[in-house]
Amino acid sequence: MEKEQRDIGGRKLAAEAGLPVVECFYSLQGEGFHSGWPAFFIRLAGCRNACAFCDTKESWDEAGYPLHSPEDLRDEALSFGASACVVTGGEPMLHDLDALCGCLRKAGLRLWLETSGSEPMSGNWDWICLSPKKGIPVVDKAWYDSATELKVVIESEADFAFAEAEAGKVCGDCVCFLQAEWGMSQDLMPVLLDYILRHPRWKLSLQTHKMLGVR
Ligand code: SF4
């Protein structure tokens, strides 16, 4: 109950005072289904999941990040001529994103979400990339039902069983990706390729932005 009250309080604050933003920038989506597509990225602060392989640890603590209104974020996206926004984190679903989605959608932007599914859903999305993390439950079946993309990070061969269990929960037309943990990718790639060739529901996600040295 205490956690629920804190959640509701946090959401209220976010909706009224703006959203804590780690960074926003215009770039190419580096990984998954939209790899290579240009988009305006909004990286929101806050995450409780503490994944060991997280490459955005600076986003975990919301404190100190400036609050942005949906209108500010919309105007910045439009200033680049963006046609799509990627909302990511941190775990963006720590915040109530109804107002942000409404504002961006009204401006004609397509809305792509990256989430671990560890928080309840808000907002209205054109594309949901669900990236569940081992040991961190997906809190709502709605995430599995509405995911358009499933992306599982593989740290070792033992993670294939987790990936298959998650793939069994999403809809049949959800596009499923395996992605090697960046630090292990050289060692894991042969295993990953072999696995995908033998299990063709999966596709390979590469972190091309890191290969190119762009954000
Ligand atoms: S859910 Fe994402 S942002 Fe949060 S700790 Fe895990 S990898 Fe990092």
mmCIF file of C-alpha atoms and ligand atoms in Angstrom:
data_model
loop_
_atom_site.group_PDB
_atom_site.id
_atom_site.type_symbol
_atom_site.label_atom_id
_atom_site.label_comp_id
_atom_site.label_asym_id
_atom_site.label_seq_id
_atom_site.Cartn_x
_atom_site.Cartn_y
_atom_site.Cartn_z
ATOM 1 C CA MET A 1 0.000 0.000 0.000
ATOM 2 C CA GLU A 2 2.852 2.344 0.864
ATOM 3 C CA LYS A 3 4.428 1.664 -2.539
ATOM 4 C CA GLU A 4 1.109 2.319 -4.289
ATOM 5 C CA GLN A 5 0.666 5.659 -2.531
ATOM 6 C CA ARG A 6 4.202 6.669 -3.464
ATOM 7 C CA ASP A 7 3.549 5.714 -7.079
ATOM 8 C CA ILE A 8 0.382 7.748 -7.247
ATOM 9 C CA GLY A 9 2.125 10.698 -5.615
ATOM 10 C CA GLY A 10 5.004 10.504 -8.089
ATOM 11 C CA ARG A 11 2.689 10.331 -11.062
ATOM 12 C CA LYS A 12 0.698 13.338 -9.852
ATOM 13 C CA LEU A 13 3.881 15.337 -9.468
ATOM 14 C CA ALA A 14 5.049 14.356 -12.952
ATOM 15 C CA ALA A 15 1.753 15.250 -14.553
ATOM 16 C CA GLU A 16 1.525 18.624 -12.853
ATOM 17 C CA ALA A 17 5.100 19.809 -12.811
ATOM 18 C CA GLY A 18 6.548 18.241 -15.953
ATOM 19 C CA LEU A 19 8.655 15.178 -16.646
ATOM 20 C CA PRO A 20 12.272 14.728 -15.501
ATOM 21 C CA VAL A 21 14.385 14.480 -18.645
ATOM 22 C CA VAL A 22 17.913 13.046 -18.700
ATOM 23 C CA GLU A 23 18.439 14.017 -22.316
ATOM 24 C CA CYS A 24 16.603 14.456 -25.555
ATOM 25 C CA PHE A 25 18.165 14.348 -28.971
ATOM 26 C CA TYR A 26 17.478 13.642 -32.622
ATOM 27 C CA SER A 27 19.228 10.555 -33.982
ATOM 28 C CA LEU A 28 18.700 7.177 -35.588
ATOM 29 C CA GLN A 29 17.063 4.369 -33.667
ATOM 30 C CA GLY A 30 19.988 2.031 -33.215
ATOM 31 C CA GLU A 31 18.358 -1.271 -32.298
ATOM 32 C CA GLY A 32 15.310 -3.449 -32.760
ATOM 33 C CA PHE A 33 12.554 -3.111 -35.338
ATOM 34 C CA HIS A 34 13.055 0.589 -36.136
ATOM 35 C CA SER A 35 16.825 0.295 -36.423
ATOM 36 C CA GLY A 36 18.020 2.971 -38.846
ATOM 37 C CA TRP A 37 14.857 5.089 -38.606
ATOM 38 C CA PRO A 38 15.280 8.733 -37.570
ATOM 39 C CA ALA A 39 13.499 9.728 -34.378
ATOM 40 C CA PHE A 40 13.509 12.265 -31.580
ATOM 41 C CA PHE A 41 14.558 10.539 -28.356
ATOM 42 C CA ILE A 42 13.165 11.518 -24.962
ATOM 43 C CA ARG A 43 15.049 9.811 -22.145
ATOM 44 C CA LEU A 44 13.087 10.168 -18.925
ATOM 45 C CA ALA A 45 14.718 9.850 -15.512
ATOM 46 C CA GLY A 46 13.834 7.222 -12.933
ATOM 47 C CA CYS A 47 14.221 3.449 -12.756
ATOM 48 C CA ARG A 48 14.008 1.002 -9.853
ATOM 49 C CA ASN A 49 15.115 -2.095 -11.720
ATOM 50 C CA ALA A 50 18.887 -1.790 -11.337
ATOM 51 C CA CYS A 51 19.828 -4.222 -14.119
ATOM 52 C CA ALA A 52 23.528 -5.093 -13.922
ATOM 53 C CA PHE A 53 24.038 -4.497 -17.664
ATOM 54 C CA CYS A 54 22.214 -1.159 -17.726
ATOM 55 C CA ASP A 55 23.963 1.362 -19.960
ATOM 56 C CA THR A 56 21.966 4.330 -18.642
ATOM 57 C CA LYS A 57 22.644 4.069 -14.916
ATOM 58 C CA GLU A 58 22.749 7.861 -14.727
ATOM 59 C CA SER A 59 19.001 7.797 -15.399
ATOM 60 C CA TRP A 60 18.062 5.742 -12.311
ATOM 61 C CA ASP A 61 17.729 8.641 -9.889
ATOM 62 C CA GLU A 62 15.290 11.345 -10.940
ATOM 63 C CA ALA A 63 16.799 13.921 -8.586
ATOM 64 C CA GLY A 64 18.372 16.912 -10.219
ATOM 65 C CA TYR A 65 17.016 16.450 -13.724
ATOM 66 C CA PRO A 66 15.079 19.383 -15.162
ATOM 67 C CA LEU A 67 11.328 19.050 -15.568
ATOM 68 C CA HIS A 68 10.012 19.504 -19.106
ATOM 69 C CA SER A 69 6.446 20.117 -20.119
ATOM 70 C CA PRO A 70 4.910 18.062 -22.944
ATOM 71 C CA GLU A 71 4.741 21.263 -24.996
ATOM 72 C CA ASP A 72 8.504 21.892 -24.588
ATOM 73 C CA LEU A 73 9.269 18.352 -25.735
ATOM 74 C CA ARG A 74 6.864 18.601 -28.655
ATOM 75 C CA ASP A 75 8.403 21.894 -29.801
ATOM 76 C CA GLU A 76 11.911 20.489 -29.608
ATOM 77 C CA ALA A 77 10.946 17.379 -31.587
ATOM 78 C CA LEU A 78 9.295 19.512 -34.259
ATOM 79 C CA SER A 79 12.314 21.832 -34.442
ATOM 80 C CA PHE A 80 14.309 18.890 -35.864
ATOM 81 C CA GLY A 81 11.585 17.939 -38.311
ATOM 82 C CA ALA A 82 11.075 14.621 -36.519
ATOM 83 C CA SER A 83 8.175 12.398 -37.515
ATOM 84 C CA ALA A 84 8.542 9.937 -34.614
ATOM 85 C CA CYS A 85 9.475 10.108 -30.944
ATOM 86 C CA VAL A 86 11.113 7.312 -28.949
ATOM 87 C CA VAL A 87 10.209 7.577 -25.276
ATOM 88 C CA THR A 88 12.731 5.673 -23.209
ATOM 89 C CA GLY A 89 14.576 5.835 -19.918
ATOM 90 C CA GLY A 90 15.246 4.837 -17.275
ATOM 91 C CA GLU A 91 11.828 3.237 -17.012
ATOM 92 C CA PRO A 92 9.493 5.788 -18.597
ATOM 93 C CA MET A 93 6.388 4.178 -17.125
ATOM 94 C CA LEU A 94 7.297 5.480 -13.683
ATOM 95 C CA HIS A 95 5.528 8.571 -14.973
ATOM 96 C CA ASP A 96 2.021 9.256 -16.162
ATOM 97 C CA LEU A 97 2.558 9.799 -19.878
ATOM 98 C CA ASP A 98 -1.051 10.450 -20.918
ATOM 99 C CA ALA A 99 -0.479 14.185 -21.336
ATOM 100 C CA LEU A 100 2.829 13.742 -23.167
ATOM 101 C CA CYS A 101 1.332 11.284 -25.631
ATOM 102 C CA GLY A 102 -1.716 13.472 -26.210
ATOM 103 C CA CYS A 103 0.456 16.492 -26.940
ATOM 104 C CA LEU A 104 2.906 14.695 -29.250
ATOM 105 C CA ARG A 105 0.167 12.866 -31.111
ATOM 106 C CA LYS A 106 -1.774 16.076 -31.710
ATOM 107 C CA ALA A 107 1.363 17.389 -33.428
ATOM 108 C CA GLY A 108 1.333 14.390 -35.795
ATOM 109 C CA LEU A 109 4.281 12.563 -34.217
ATOM 110 C CA ARG A 110 4.358 8.787 -34.074
ATOM 111 C CA LEU A 111 4.966 7.455 -30.585
ATOM 112 C CA TRP A 112 7.342 4.596 -29.905
ATOM 113 C CA LEU A 113 7.841 3.357 -26.350
ATOM 114 C CA GLU A 114 10.695 1.367 -24.819
ATOM 115 C CA THR A 115 9.733 -0.241 -21.516
ATOM 116 C CA SER A 116 10.602 -3.118 -19.234
ATOM 117 C CA GLY A 117 6.929 -3.508 -18.293
ATOM 118 C CA SER A 118 7.816 -3.162 -14.611
ATOM 119 C CA GLU A 119 5.287 -0.358 -14.043
ATOM 120 C CA PRO A 120 1.611 0.087 -14.964
ATOM 121 C CA MET A 121 0.817 1.370 -18.453
ATOM 122 C CA SER A 122 -0.074 4.942 -19.327
ATOM 123 C CA GLY A 123 -0.175 6.887 -22.578
ATOM 124 C CA ASN A 124 -1.226 5.797 -26.014
ATOM 125 C CA TRP A 125 1.406 4.283 -28.287
ATOM 126 C CA ASP A 126 1.907 3.415 -31.944
ATOM 127 C CA TRP A 127 4.686 0.975 -31.125
ATOM 128 C CA ILE A 128 5.540 -0.720 -27.852
ATOM 129 C CA CYS A 129 8.916 -2.355 -27.491
ATOM 130 C CA LEU A 130 8.677 -4.516 -24.394
ATOM 131 C CA SER A 131 12.049 -5.510 -23.005
ATOM 132 C CA PRO A 132 11.419 -7.595 -19.895
ATOM 133 C CA LYS A 133 14.286 -8.106 -17.506
ATOM 134 C CA LYS A 134 15.065 -11.402 -15.802
ATOM 135 C CA GLY A 135 13.929 -11.366 -12.159
ATOM 136 C CA ILE A 136 11.806 -8.236 -12.631
ATOM 137 C CA PRO A 137 8.150 -9.126 -13.192
ATOM 138 C CA VAL A 138 6.089 -7.548 -15.944
ATOM 139 C CA VAL A 139 3.337 -6.071 -13.776
ATOM 140 C CA ASP A 140 0.410 -6.130 -16.169
ATOM 141 C CA LYS A 141 -0.657 -8.682 -18.771
ATOM 142 C CA ALA A 142 -1.635 -5.682 -20.923
ATOM 143 C CA TRP A 143 2.059 -5.218 -21.688
ATOM 144 C CA TYR A 144 2.230 -8.649 -23.287
ATOM 145 C CA ASP A 145 -1.080 -8.151 -25.088
ATOM 146 C CA SER A 146 -0.109 -4.812 -26.588
ATOM 147 C CA ALA A 147 3.616 -5.304 -27.243
ATOM 148 C CA THR A 148 4.422 -4.906 -30.937
ATOM 149 C CA GLU A 149 8.049 -5.807 -30.335
ATOM 150 C CA LEU A 150 9.728 -8.040 -27.773
ATOM 151 C CA LYS A 151 13.418 -7.493 -27.147
ATOM 152 C CA VAL A 152 15.340 -9.751 -24.800
ATOM 153 C CA VAL A 153 18.925 -8.988 -23.827
ATOM 154 C CA ILE A 154 21.049 -12.124 -23.676
ATOM 155 C CA GLU A 155 23.962 -12.280 -21.236
ATOM 156 C CA SER A 156 24.550 -16.018 -21.430
ATOM 157 C CA GLU A 157 23.080 -19.125 -23.056
ATOM 158 C CA ALA A 158 20.994 -19.656 -19.931
ATOM 159 C CA ASP A 159 18.923 -16.594 -20.933
ATOM 160 C CA PHE A 160 17.393 -18.340 -23.952
ATOM 161 C CA ALA A 161 14.951 -20.127 -21.645
ATOM 162 C CA PHE A 162 13.836 -16.775 -20.210
ATOM 163 C CA ALA A 163 13.501 -15.365 -23.726
ATOM 164 C CA GLU A 164 11.309 -18.288 -24.838
ATOM 165 C CA ALA A 165 9.113 -17.964 -21.746
ATOM 166 C CA GLU A 166 8.553 -14.271 -22.510
ATOM 167 C CA ALA A 167 7.915 -14.957 -26.209
ATOM 168 C CA GLY A 168 5.205 -17.392 -25.127
ATOM 169 C CA LYS A 169 3.298 -14.524 -23.489
ATOM 170 C CA VAL A 170 3.170 -12.014 -26.369
ATOM 171 C CA CYS A 171 0.802 -12.052 -29.347
ATOM 172 C CA GLY A 172 1.655 -14.098 -32.414
ATOM 173 C CA ASP A 173 2.371 -11.028 -34.566
ATOM 174 C CA CYS A 174 4.742 -9.433 -32.045
ATOM 175 C CA VAL A 175 8.215 -9.126 -33.606
ATOM 176 C CA CYS A 176 10.735 -10.891 -31.356
ATOM 177 C CA PHE A 177 14.376 -9.855 -31.065
ATOM 178 C CA LEU A 178 17.367 -11.224 -29.236
ATOM 179 C CA GLN A 179 20.138 -8.777 -28.477
ATOM 180 C CA ALA A 180 23.523 -9.642 -27.012
ATOM 181 C CA GLU A 181 24.554 -7.688 -23.941
ATOM 182 C CA TRP A 182 26.953 -5.114 -25.402
ATOM 183 C CA GLY A 183 29.975 -6.073 -23.298
ATOM 184 C CA MET A 184 29.558 -9.747 -24.192
ATOM 185 C CA SER A 185 28.473 -9.353 -27.801
ATOM 186 C CA GLN A 186 31.660 -10.613 -29.434
ATOM 187 C CA ASP A 187 31.653 -13.833 -27.409
ATOM 188 C CA LEU A 188 27.894 -14.343 -27.640
ATOM 189 C CA MET A 189 27.331 -13.557 -31.307
ATOM 190 C CA PRO A 190 28.102 -17.041 -32.720
ATOM 191 C CA VAL A 191 25.775 -18.630 -30.165
ATOM 192 C CA LEU A 192 23.096 -16.049 -30.843
ATOM 193 C CA LEU A 193 23.277 -16.499 -34.616
ATOM 194 C CA ASP A 194 23.093 -20.260 -34.282
ATOM 195 C CA TYR A 195 20.101 -20.003 -31.935
ATOM 196 C CA ILE A 196 18.183 -17.657 -34.256
ATOM 197 C CA LEU A 197 18.809 -19.858 -37.284
ATOM 198 C CA ARG A 198 17.368 -22.800 -35.368
ATOM 199 C CA HIS A 199 14.493 -20.751 -33.859
ATOM 200 C CA PRO A 200 13.300 -18.451 -36.668
ATOM 201 C CA ARG A 201 10.648 -16.660 -34.640
ATOM 202 C CA TRP A 202 13.580 -14.600 -33.353
ATOM 203 C CA LYS A 203 15.460 -11.855 -35.165
ATOM 204 C CA LEU A 204 18.792 -10.332 -34.303
ATOM 205 C CA SER A 205 18.910 -6.851 -32.791
ATOM 206 C CA LEU A 206 22.255 -5.078 -33.087
ATOM 207 C CA GLN A 207 23.147 -1.916 -31.189
ATOM 208 C CA THR A 208 24.145 -0.113 -34.369
ATOM 209 C CA HIS A 209 24.261 3.304 -32.666
ATOM 210 C CA LYS A 210 27.107 2.027 -30.481
ATOM 211 C CA MET A 211 28.888 0.584 -33.506
ATOM 212 C CA LEU A 212 28.537 3.947 -35.287
ATOM 213 C CA GLY A 213 29.516 5.902 -32.183
ATOM 214 C CA VAL A 214 26.317 7.962 -32.179
ATOM 215 C CA ARG A 215 23.748 8.397 -29.426
HETATM 216 S S1 SF4 B 1 15.091 -1.351 -16.853
HETATM 217 FE FE1 SF4 B 1 16.387 -0.343 -18.394
HETATM 218 S S2 SF4 B 1 16.944 1.644 -17.471
HETATM 219 FE FE2 SF4 B 1 16.182 0.341 -15.820
HETATM 220 S S3 SF4 B 1 18.027 -0.601 -14.947
HETATM 221 FE FE3 SF4 B 1 17.198 -2.043 -16.472
HETATM 222 S S4 SF4 B 1 18.267 -1.561 -18.393
HETATM 223 FE FE4 SF4 B 1 18.562 0.196 -16.981
#
